[in-house]
C-alpha positions as a Python dict, from the first residue, in 0.01 Angstrom:
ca = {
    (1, 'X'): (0, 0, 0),
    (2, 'X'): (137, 342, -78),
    (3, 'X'): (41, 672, 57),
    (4, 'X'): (-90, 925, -155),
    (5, 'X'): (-169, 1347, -145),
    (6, 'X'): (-482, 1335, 17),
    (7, 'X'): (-471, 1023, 254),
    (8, 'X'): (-555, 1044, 588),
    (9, 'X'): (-243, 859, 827),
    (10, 'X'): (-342, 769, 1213),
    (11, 'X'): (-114, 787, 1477),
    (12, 'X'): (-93, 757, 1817),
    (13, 'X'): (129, 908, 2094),
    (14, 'X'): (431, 715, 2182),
    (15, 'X'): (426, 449, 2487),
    (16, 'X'): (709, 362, 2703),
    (17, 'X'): (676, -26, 2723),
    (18, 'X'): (1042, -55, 2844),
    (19, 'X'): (1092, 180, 3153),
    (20, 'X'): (1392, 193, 3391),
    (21, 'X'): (1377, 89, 3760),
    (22, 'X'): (1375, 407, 3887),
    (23, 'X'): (1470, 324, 4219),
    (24, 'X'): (1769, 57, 4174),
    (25, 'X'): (2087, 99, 4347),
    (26, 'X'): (2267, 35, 3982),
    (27, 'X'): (2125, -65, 3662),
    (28, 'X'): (2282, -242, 3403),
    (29, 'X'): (2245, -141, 3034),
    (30, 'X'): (2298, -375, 2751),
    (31, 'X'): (2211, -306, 2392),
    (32, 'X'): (2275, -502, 2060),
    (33, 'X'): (2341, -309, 1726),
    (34, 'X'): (2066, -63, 1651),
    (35, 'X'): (1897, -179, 1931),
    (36, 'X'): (2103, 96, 2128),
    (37, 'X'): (1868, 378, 1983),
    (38, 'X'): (1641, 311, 2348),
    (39, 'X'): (1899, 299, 2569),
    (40, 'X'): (2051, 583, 2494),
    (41, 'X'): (1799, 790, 2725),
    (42, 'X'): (1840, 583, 2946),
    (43, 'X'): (2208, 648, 2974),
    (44, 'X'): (2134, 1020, 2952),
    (45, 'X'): (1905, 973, 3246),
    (46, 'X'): (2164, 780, 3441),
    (47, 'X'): (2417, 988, 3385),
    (48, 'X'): (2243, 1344, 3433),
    (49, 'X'): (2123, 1227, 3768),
    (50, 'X'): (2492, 1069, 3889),
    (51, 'X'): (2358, 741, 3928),
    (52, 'X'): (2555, 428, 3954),
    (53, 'X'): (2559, 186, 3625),
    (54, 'X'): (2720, -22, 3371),
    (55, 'X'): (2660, -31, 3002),
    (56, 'X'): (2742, -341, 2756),
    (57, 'X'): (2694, -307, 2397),
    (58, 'X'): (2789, -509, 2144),
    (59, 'X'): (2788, -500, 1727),
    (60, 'X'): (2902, -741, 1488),
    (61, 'X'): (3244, -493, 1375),
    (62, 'X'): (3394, -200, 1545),
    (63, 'X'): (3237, -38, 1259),
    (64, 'X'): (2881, -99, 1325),
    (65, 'X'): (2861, 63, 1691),
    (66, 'X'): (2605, 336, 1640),
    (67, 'X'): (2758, 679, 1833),
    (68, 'X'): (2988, 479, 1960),
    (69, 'X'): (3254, 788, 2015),
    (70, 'X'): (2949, 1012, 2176),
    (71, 'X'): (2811, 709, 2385),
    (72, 'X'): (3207, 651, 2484),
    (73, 'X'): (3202, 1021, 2568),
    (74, 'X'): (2904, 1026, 2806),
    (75, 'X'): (2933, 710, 2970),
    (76, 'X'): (3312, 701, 3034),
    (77, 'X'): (3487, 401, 3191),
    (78, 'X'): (3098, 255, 3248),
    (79, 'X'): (3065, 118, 2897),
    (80, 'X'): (3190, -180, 2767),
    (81, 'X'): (3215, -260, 2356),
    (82, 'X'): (3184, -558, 2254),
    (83, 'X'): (3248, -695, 1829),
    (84, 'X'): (3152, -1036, 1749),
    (85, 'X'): (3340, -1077, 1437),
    (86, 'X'): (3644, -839, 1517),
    (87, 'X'): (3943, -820, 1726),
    (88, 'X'): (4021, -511, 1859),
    (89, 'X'): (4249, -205, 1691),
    (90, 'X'): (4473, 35, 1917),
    (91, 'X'): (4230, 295, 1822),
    (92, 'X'): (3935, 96, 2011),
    (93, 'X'): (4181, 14, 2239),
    (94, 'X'): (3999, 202, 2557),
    (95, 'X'): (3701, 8, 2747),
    (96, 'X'): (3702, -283, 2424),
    (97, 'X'): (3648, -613, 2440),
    (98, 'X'): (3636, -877, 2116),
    (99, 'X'): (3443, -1180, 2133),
    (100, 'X'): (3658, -1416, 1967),
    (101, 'X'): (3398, -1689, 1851),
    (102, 'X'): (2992, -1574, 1784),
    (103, 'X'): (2856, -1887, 1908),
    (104, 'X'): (2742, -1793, 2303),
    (105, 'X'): (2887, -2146, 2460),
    (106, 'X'): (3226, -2055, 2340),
    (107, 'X'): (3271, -1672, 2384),
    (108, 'X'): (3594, -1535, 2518),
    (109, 'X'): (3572, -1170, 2619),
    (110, 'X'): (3944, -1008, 2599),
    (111, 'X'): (4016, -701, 2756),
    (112, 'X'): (4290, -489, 2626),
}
């Protein structure tokens, strides 16, 4: 179905059917890919209000982390990267970790 000039398109207002524990002592954040696009106000949250919390996301290459350098940037040493089909580069060097094998029973995180 296409939309034409003329066609009437309803929408509704957005729902929040993934909140954050607003009261937890320190949350952990872990996003896949794209799939980081929710979390990230949830990191702003976190980190505007100086709460404790620990982020892991992971992307098949170093290349693929959405905002990596910006989510690096806010979340400091509290965010772990994680590349399924990479090793790590001196670049990437800070807070990176390579899973050397993409099948979950045999993943070896390295720290470098």
């Amino acid at each position: 179905m296409q939309v034409k000039e003329g066609d009437v398109i309803e929408s509704r207002m957005p729902e929040n059917e993934f909140p954050m524990a607003t009261g937890a002592n320190h949350s952990v954040l872990i996003a896949g890919g794209i799939g980081i696009t929710p979390i990230l106000s949830m990191l702003h949250r976190l980190t505007s209000e100086g709460r404790s919390f620990a982020m892991h996301y992971s992307a098949r290459t170093h290349s693929e982390f959405a905002l990596r350098d910006r989510i690096a940037e806010i979340a400091g040493d509290s965010v772990h990267f994680y590349a399924s089909r990479d090793v790590c580069r001196a670049r990437w060097a800070k807070n990176c970790n390579s899973i050397c094998n993409v099948e979950l029973s045999e993943c070896y995180a390295v720290s470098y």
